[in-house]
Backbone as CSV, one residue per row, in Angstrom:
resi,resn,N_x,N_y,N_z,CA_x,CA_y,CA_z,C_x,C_y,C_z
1,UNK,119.716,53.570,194.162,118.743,54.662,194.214,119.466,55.967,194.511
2,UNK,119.116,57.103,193.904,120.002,58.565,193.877,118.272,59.509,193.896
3,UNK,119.083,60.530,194.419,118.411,61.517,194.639,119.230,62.867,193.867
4,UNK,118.313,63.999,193.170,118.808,65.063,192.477,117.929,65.822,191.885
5,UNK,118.653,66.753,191.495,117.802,67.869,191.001,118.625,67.775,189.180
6,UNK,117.375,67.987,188.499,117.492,67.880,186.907,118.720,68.799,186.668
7,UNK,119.325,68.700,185.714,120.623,69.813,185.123,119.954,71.558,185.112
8,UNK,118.745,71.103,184.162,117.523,72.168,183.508,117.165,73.126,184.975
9,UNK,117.514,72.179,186.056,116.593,73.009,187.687,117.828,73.739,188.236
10,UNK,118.789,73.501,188.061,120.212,74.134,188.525,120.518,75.435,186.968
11,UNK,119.992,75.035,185.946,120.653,76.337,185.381,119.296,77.517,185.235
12,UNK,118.492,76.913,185.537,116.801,78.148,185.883,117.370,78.849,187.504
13,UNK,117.802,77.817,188.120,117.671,78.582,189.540,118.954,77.817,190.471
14,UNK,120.195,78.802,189.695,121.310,78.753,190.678,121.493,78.906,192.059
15,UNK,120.881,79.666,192.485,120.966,79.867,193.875,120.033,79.283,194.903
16,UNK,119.744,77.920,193.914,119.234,76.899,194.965,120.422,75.973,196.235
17,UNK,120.137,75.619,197.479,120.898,75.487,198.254,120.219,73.903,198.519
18,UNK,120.418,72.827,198.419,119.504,71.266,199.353,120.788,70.799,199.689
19,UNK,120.130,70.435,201.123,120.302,69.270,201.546,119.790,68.054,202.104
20,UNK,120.271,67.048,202.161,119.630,65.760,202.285,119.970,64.785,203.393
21,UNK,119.117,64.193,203.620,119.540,63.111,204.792,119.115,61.896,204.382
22,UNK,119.945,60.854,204.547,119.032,59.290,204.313,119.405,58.367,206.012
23,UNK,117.608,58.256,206.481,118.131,57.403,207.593,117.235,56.505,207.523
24,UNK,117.973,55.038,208.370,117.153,53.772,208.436,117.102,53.609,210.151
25,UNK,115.399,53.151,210.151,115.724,52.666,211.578,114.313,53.789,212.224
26,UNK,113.727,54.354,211.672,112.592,55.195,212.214,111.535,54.383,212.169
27,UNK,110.967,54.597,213.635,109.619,54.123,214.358,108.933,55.228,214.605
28,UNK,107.317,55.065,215.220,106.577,55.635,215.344,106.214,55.799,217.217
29,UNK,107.057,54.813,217.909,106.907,55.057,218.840,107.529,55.544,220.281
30,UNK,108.202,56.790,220.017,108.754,57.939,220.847,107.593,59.053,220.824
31,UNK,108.951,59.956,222.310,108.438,60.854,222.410,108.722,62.165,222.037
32,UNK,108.695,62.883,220.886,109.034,64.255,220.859,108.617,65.431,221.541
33,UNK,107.614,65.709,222.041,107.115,66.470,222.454,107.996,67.915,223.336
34,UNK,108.734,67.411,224.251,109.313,68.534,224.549,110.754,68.473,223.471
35,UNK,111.165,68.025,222.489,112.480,68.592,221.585,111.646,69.577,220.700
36,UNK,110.249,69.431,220.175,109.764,70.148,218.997,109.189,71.605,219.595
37,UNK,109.425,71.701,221.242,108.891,72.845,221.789,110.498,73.900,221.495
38,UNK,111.369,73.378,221.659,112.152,74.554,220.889,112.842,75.156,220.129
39,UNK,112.005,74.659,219.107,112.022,74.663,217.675,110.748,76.017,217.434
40,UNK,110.218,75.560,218.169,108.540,76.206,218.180,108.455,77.574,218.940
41,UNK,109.620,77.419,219.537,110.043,79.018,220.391,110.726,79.966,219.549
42,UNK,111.755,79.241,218.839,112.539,79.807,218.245,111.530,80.696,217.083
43,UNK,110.263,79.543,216.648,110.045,80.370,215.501,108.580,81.062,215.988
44,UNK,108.331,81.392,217.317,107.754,82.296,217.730,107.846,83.139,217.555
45,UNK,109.629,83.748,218.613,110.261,84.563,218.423,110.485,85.854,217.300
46,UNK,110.869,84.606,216.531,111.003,85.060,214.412,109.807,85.966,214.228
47,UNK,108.496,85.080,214.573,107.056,85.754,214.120,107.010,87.147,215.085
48,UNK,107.066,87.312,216.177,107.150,87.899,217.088,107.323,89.423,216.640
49,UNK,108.342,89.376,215.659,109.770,90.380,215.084,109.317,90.340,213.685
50,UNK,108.571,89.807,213.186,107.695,90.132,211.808,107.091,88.923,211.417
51,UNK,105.729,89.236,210.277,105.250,88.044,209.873,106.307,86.997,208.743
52,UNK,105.281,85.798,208.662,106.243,85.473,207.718,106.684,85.763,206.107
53,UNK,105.819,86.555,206.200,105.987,86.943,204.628,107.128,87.779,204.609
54,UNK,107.687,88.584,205.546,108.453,89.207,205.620,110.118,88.610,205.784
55,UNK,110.229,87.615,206.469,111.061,86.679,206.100,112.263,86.407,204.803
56,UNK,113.795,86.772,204.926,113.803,86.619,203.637,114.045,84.998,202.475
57,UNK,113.810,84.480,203.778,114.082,82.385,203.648,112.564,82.715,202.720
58,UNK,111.812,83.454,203.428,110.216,82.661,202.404,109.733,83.887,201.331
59,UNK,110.762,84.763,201.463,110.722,85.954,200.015,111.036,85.608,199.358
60,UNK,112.500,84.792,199.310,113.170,84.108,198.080,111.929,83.053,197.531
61,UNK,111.335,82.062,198.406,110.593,81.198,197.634,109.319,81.964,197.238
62,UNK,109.222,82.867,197.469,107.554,83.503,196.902,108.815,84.234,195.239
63,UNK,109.578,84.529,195.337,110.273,85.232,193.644,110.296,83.654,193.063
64,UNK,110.930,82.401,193.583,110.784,81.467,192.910,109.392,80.889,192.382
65,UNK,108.064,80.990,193.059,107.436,80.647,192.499,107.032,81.303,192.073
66,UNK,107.007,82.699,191.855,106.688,83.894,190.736,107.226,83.725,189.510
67,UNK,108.717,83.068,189.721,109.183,82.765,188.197,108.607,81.570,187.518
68,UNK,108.171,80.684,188.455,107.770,79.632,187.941,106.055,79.776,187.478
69,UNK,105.597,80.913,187.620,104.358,81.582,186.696,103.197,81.181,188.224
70,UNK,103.755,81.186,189.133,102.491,80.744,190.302,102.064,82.039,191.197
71,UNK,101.435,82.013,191.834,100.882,83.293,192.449,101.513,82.788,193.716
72,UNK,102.135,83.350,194.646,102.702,83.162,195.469,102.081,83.309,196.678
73,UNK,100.819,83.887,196.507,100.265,83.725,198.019,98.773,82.788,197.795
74,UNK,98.645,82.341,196.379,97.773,81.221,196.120,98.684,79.786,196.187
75,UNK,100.033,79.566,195.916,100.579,78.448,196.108,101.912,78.616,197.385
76,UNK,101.772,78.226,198.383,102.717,78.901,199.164,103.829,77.597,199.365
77,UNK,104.950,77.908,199.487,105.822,76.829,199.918,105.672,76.533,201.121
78,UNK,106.082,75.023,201.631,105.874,74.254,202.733,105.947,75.045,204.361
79,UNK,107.020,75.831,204.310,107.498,76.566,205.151,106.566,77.427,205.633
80,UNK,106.090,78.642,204.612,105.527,79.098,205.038,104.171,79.266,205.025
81,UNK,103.298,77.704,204.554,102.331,76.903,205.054,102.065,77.093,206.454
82,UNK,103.395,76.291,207.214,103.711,75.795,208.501,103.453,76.922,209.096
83,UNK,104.618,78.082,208.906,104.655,79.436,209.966,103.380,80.195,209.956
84,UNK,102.324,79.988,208.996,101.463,81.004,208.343,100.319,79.990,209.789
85,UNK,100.193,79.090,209.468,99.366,77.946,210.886,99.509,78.054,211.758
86,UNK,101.664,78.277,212.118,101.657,78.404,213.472,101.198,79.869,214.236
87,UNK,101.541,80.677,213.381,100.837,81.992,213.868,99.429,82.327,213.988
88,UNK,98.865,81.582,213.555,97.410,81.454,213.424,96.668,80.576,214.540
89,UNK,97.228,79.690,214.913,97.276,78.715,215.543,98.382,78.719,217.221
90,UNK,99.125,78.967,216.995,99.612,78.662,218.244,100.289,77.428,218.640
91,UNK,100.019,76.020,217.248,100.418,74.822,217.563,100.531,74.174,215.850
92,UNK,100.931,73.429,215.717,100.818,72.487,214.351,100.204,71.271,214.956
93,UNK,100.038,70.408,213.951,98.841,69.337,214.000,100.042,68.534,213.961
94,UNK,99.754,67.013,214.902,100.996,66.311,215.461,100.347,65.023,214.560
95,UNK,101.506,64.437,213.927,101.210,63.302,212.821,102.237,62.594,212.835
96,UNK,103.443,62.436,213.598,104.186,61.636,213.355,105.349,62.085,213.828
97,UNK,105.937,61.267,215.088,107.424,62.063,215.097,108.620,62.730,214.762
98,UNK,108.928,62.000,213.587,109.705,62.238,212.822,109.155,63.455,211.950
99,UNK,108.029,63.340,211.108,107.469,64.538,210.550,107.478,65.572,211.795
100,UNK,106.544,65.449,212.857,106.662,66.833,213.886,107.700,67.628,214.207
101,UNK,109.365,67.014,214.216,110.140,67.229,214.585,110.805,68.000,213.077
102,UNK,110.851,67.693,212.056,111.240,68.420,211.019,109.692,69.486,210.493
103,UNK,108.727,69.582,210.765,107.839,70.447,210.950,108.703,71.822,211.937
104,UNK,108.844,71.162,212.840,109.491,72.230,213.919,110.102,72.981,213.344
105,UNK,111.777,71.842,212.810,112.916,72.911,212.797,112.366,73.335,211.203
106,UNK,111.753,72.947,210.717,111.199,73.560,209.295,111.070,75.241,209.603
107,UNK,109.843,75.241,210.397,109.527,76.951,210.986,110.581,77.611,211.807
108,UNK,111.243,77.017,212.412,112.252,77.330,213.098,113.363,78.163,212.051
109,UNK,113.623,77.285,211.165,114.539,77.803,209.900,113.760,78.816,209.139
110,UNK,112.511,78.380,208.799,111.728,78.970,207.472,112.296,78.128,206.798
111,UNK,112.645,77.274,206.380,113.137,76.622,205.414,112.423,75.427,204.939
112,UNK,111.447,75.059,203.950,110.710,73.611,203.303,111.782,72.927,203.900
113,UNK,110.960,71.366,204.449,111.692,70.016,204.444,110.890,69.204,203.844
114,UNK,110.938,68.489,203.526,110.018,67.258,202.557,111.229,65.768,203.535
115,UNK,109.863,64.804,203.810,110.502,63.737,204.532,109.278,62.589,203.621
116,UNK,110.074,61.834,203.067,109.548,60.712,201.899,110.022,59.187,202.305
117,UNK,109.004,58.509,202.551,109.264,57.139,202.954,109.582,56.554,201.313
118,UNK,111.180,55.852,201.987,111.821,55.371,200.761,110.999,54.427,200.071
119,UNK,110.700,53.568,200.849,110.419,52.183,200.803,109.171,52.143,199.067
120,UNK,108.192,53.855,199.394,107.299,53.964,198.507,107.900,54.621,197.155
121,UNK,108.823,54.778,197.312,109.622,55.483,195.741,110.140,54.279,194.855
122,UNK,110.233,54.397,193.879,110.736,53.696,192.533,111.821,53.963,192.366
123,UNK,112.863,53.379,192.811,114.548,53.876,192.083,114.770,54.752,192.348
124,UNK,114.637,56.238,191.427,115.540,57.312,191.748,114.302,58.286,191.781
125,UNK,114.986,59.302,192.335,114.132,60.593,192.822,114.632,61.936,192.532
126,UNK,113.761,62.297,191.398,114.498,63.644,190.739,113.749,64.979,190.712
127,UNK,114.303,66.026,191.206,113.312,67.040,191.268,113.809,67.548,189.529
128,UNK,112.278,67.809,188.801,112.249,67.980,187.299,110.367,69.182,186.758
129,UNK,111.131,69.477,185.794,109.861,70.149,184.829,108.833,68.173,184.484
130,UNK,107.570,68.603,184.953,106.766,67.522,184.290,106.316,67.285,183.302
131,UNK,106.272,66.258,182.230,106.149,66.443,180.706,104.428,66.304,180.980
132,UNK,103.778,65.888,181.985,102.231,65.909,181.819,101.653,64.381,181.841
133,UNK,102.535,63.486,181.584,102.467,62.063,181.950,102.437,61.095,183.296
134,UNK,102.585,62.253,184.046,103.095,61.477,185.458,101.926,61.322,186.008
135,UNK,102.056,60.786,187.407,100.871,60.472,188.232,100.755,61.332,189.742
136,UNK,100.052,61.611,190.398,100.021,61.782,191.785,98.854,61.998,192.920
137,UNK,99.569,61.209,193.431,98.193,60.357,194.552,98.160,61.916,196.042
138,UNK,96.796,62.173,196.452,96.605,63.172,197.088,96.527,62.396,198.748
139,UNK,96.486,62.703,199.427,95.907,62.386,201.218,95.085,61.848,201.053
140,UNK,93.915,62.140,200.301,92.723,61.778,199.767,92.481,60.536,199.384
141,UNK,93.545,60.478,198.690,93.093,58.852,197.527,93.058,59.373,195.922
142,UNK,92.934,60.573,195.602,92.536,60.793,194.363,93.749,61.036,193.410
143,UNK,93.581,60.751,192.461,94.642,61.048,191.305,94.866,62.051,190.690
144,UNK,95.703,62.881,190.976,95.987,64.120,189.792,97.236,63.732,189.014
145,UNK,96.805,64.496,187.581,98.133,65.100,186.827,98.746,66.212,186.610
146,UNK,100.047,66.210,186.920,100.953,67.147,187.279,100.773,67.827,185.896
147,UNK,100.633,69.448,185.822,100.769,70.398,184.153,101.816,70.367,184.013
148,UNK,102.268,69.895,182.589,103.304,69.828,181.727,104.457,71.226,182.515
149,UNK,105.587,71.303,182.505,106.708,72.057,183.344,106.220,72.588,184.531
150,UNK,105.495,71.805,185.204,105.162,71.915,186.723,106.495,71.180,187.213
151,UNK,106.701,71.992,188.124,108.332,71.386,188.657,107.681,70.307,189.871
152,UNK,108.405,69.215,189.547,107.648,68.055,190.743,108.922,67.410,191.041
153,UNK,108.790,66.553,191.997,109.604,65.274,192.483,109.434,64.124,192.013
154,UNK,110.054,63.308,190.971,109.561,62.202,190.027,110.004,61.539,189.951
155,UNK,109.652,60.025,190.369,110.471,58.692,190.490,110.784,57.812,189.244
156,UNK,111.415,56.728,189.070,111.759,56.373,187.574,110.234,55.555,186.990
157,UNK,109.365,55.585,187.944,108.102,55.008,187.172,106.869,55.880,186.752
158,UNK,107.023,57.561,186.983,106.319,58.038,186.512,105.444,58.560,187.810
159,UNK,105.798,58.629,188.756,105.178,59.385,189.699,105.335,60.317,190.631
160,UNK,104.455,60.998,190.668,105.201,62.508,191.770,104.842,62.155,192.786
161,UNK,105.693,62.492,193.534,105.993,62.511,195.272,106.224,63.722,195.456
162,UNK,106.021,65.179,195.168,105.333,66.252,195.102,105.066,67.119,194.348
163,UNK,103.987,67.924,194.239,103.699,68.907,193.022,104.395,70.851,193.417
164,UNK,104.511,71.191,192.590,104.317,72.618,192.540,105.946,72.800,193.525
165,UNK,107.099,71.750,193.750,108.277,71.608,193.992,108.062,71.868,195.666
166,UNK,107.838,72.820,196.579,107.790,72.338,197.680,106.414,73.159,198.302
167,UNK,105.383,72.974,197.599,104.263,73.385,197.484,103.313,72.158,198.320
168,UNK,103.144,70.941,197.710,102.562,69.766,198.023,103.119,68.417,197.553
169,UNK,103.212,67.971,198.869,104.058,66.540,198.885,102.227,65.298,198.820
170,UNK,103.191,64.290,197.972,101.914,63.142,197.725,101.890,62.521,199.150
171,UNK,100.561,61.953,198.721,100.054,61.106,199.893,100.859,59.642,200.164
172,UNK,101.290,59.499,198.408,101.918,58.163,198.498,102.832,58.374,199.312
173,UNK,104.273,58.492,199.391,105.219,58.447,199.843,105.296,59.123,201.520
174,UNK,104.158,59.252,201.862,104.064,60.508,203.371,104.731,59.285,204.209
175,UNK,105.098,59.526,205.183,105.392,58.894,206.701,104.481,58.644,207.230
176,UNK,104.755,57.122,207.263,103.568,56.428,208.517,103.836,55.784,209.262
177,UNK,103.435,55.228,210.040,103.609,54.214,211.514,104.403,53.151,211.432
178,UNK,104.394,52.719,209.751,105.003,51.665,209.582,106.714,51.779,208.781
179,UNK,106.775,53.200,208.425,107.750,53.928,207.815,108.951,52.840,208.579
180,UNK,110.273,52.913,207.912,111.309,52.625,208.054,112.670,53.585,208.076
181,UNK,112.786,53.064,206.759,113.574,54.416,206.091,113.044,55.923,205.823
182,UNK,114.044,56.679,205.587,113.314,57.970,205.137,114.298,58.922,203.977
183,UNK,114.130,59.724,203.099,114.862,60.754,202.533,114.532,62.186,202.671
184,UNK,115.244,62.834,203.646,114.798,64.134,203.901,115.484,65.108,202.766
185,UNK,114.574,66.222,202.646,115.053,67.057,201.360,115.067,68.251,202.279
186,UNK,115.843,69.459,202.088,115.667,70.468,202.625,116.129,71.773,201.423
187,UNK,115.757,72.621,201.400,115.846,73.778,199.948,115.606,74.863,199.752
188,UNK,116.684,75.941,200.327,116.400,77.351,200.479,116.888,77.400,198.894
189,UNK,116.890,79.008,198.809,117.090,80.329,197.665,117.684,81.416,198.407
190,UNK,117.671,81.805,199.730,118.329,83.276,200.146,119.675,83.632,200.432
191,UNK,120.113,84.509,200.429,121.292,84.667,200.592,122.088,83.725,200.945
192,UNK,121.278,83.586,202.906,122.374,83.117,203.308,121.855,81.463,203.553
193,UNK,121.414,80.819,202.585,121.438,79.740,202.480,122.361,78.568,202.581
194,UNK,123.673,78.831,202.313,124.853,78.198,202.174,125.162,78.135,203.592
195,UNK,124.485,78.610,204.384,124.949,78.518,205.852,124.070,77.810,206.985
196,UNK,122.718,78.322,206.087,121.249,78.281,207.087,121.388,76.761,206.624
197,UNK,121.177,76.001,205.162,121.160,74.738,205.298,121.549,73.576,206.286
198,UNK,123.306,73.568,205.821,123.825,73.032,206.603,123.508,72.740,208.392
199,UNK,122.961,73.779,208.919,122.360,74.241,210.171,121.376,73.472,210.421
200,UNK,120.482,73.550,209.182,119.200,72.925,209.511,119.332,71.139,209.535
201,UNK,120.469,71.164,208.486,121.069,69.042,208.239,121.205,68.836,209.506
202,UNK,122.193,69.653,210.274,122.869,69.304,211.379,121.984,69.185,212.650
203,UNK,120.934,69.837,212.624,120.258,69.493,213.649,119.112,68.365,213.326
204,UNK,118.790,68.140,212.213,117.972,67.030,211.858,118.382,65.822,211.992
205,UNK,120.134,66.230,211.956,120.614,64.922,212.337,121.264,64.395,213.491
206,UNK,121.132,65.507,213.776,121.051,66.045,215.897,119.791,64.961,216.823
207,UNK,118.789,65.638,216.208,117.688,64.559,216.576,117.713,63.502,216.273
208,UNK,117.902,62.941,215.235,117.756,61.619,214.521,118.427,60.454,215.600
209,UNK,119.581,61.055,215.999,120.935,60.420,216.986,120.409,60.080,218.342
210,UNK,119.692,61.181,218.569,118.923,61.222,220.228,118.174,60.804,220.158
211,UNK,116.873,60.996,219.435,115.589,59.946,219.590,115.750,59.050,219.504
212,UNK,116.167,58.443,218.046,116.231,57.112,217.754,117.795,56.700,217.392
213,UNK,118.254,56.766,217.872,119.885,56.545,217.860,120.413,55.879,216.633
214,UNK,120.278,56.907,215.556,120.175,56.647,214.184,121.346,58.118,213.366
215,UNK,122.292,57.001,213.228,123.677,58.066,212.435,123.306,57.963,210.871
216,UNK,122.575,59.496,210.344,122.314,59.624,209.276,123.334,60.230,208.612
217,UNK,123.137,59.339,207.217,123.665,60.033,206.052,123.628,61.332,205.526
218,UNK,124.484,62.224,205.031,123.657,63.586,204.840,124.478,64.238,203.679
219,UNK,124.066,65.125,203.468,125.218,65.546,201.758,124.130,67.194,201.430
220,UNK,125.242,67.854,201.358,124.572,69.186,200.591,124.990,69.313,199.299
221,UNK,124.042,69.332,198.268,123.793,69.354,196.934,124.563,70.057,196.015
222,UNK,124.799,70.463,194.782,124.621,71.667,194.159,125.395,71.384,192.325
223,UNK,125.370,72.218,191.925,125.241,72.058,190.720,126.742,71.239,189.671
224,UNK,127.734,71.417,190.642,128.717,70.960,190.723,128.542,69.368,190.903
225,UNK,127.736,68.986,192.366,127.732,67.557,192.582,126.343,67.426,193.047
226,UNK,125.497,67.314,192.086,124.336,67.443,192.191,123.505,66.160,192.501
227,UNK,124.020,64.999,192.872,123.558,63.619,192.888,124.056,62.989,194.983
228,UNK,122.564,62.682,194.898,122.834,61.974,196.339,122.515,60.086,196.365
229,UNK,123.628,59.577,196.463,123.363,58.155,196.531,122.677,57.328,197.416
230,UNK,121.332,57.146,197.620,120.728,56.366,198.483,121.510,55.202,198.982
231,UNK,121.807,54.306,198.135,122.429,52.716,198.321,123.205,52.611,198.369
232,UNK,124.494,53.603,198.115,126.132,53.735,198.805,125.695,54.406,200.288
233,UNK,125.074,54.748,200.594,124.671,55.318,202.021,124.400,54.189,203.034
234,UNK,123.299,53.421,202.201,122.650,51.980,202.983,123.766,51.074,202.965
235,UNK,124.204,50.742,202.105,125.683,49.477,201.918,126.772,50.231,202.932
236,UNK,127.045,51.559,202.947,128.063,52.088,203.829,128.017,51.497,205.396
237,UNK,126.504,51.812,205.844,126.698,51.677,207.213,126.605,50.138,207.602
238,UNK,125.594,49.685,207.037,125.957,47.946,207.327,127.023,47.474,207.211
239,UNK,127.790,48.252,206.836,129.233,47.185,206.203,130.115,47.883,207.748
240,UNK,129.456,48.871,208.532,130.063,49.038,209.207,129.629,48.480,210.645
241,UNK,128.611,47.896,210.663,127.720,47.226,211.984,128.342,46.379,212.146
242,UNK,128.831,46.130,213.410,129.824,44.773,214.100,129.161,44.069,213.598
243,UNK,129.726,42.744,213.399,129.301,41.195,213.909,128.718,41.078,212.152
């Protein structure tokens, strides 16, 4: 199983930045609560010193989805979903540790994370233009189809695990109680992306170590080496577990 972004998504939009994490071994029953409080300071702070629109982590994704023909304050990326709630709000809605905790450093960064229980994906996982054939399951239960070069996340059987690229993640693949594994995606456009990423891997995989004492896999992307190997990741570390 590999993870990537289409050839077609790297020569539309070079100055995309992902990175990725693959970890095994996530439960539902810790405590985050005080690690996601300062995450939640940090991106107080941020708001504090301007909204988020002003931001240039979530300017770049409002020109990306302008190119991609979307209205940018009718489809907003994940990020600044999150910051746009937390300022509104004062708190995010708590669903899962692992999600809460990359919620955090999500706003913390401004930066989309998408966290996808492996277990529900088909083989490989490719962020791509949709030919209009695919499938995707909502929170809801209900079925939509993705519009033909809607940029989605698409597994080898024909289904999105999110629409509108980091707009809305499916219901199928979300994190639940019973989650195991996981593939975290993370995906600026701004400048200084090449820096902010890495930052954001490193502390995702900061936590990962402390909560659940789980040494994740991790790899930053790009057009050069644009492929992340799920199952050289999984075969790596078992082969390294004593006994």
């Amino acid at each position: 199983m590999f993870f990537r972004h289409s050839n077609e998504m790297w020569s539309e939009f070079p100055e995309l930045v992902p990175g990725v994490l693959f970890a095994e071994g996530i439960s539902s029953d810790v405590d985050v609560t005080g690690r996601i409080a300062g995450y939640h300071t940090i991106a107080a702070e941020r708001l504090a010193q301007g909204g988020e629109s002003e931001m240039p982590e979530i300017q770049a994704w409002r020109r990306t989805f302008s190119k991609m023909g979307l209205k940018p304050t009718q489809y907003r990326c994940a990020s600044e979903s999150l910051l746009r709630r937390f300022r509104q709000d004062g708190s995010l809605p708590r669903l899962h540790p692992l999600v809460d905790l990359c919620n955090a450093i999500s706003i913390a960064f401004a930066i989309p994370v998408a966290v996808f229980d492996v277990a529900k994906i088909s083989d490989d996982l490719e962020v791509r233009h949709a030919d209009g054939s695919e499938s995707y399951l909502t929170f809801s239960g209900e079925t939509e189809r993705p519009e033909p070069k809607e940029v989605i996340f698409a597994d080898a059987a024909g289904r999105a695990h999110a629409r509108r690229w980091t707009n809305r993640q499916s219901g199928l693949s979300a994190v639940r109680n019973d989650t195991h594994s996981v593939l975290i995606v993370a995906e600026a456009m701004h400048d200084a992306a090449r820096s902010d990423v890495p930052r954001l891997i490193d502390a995702i995989a900061a936590e990962l170590a402390a909560v659940w004492s789980i040494t994740a896999t991790r790899g930053l992307l790009s057009s050069s080496s644009p492929r992340f190997d799920l199952s050289s990741a999984s075969n790596s570390r078992r082969q390294q577990k004593p006994g």
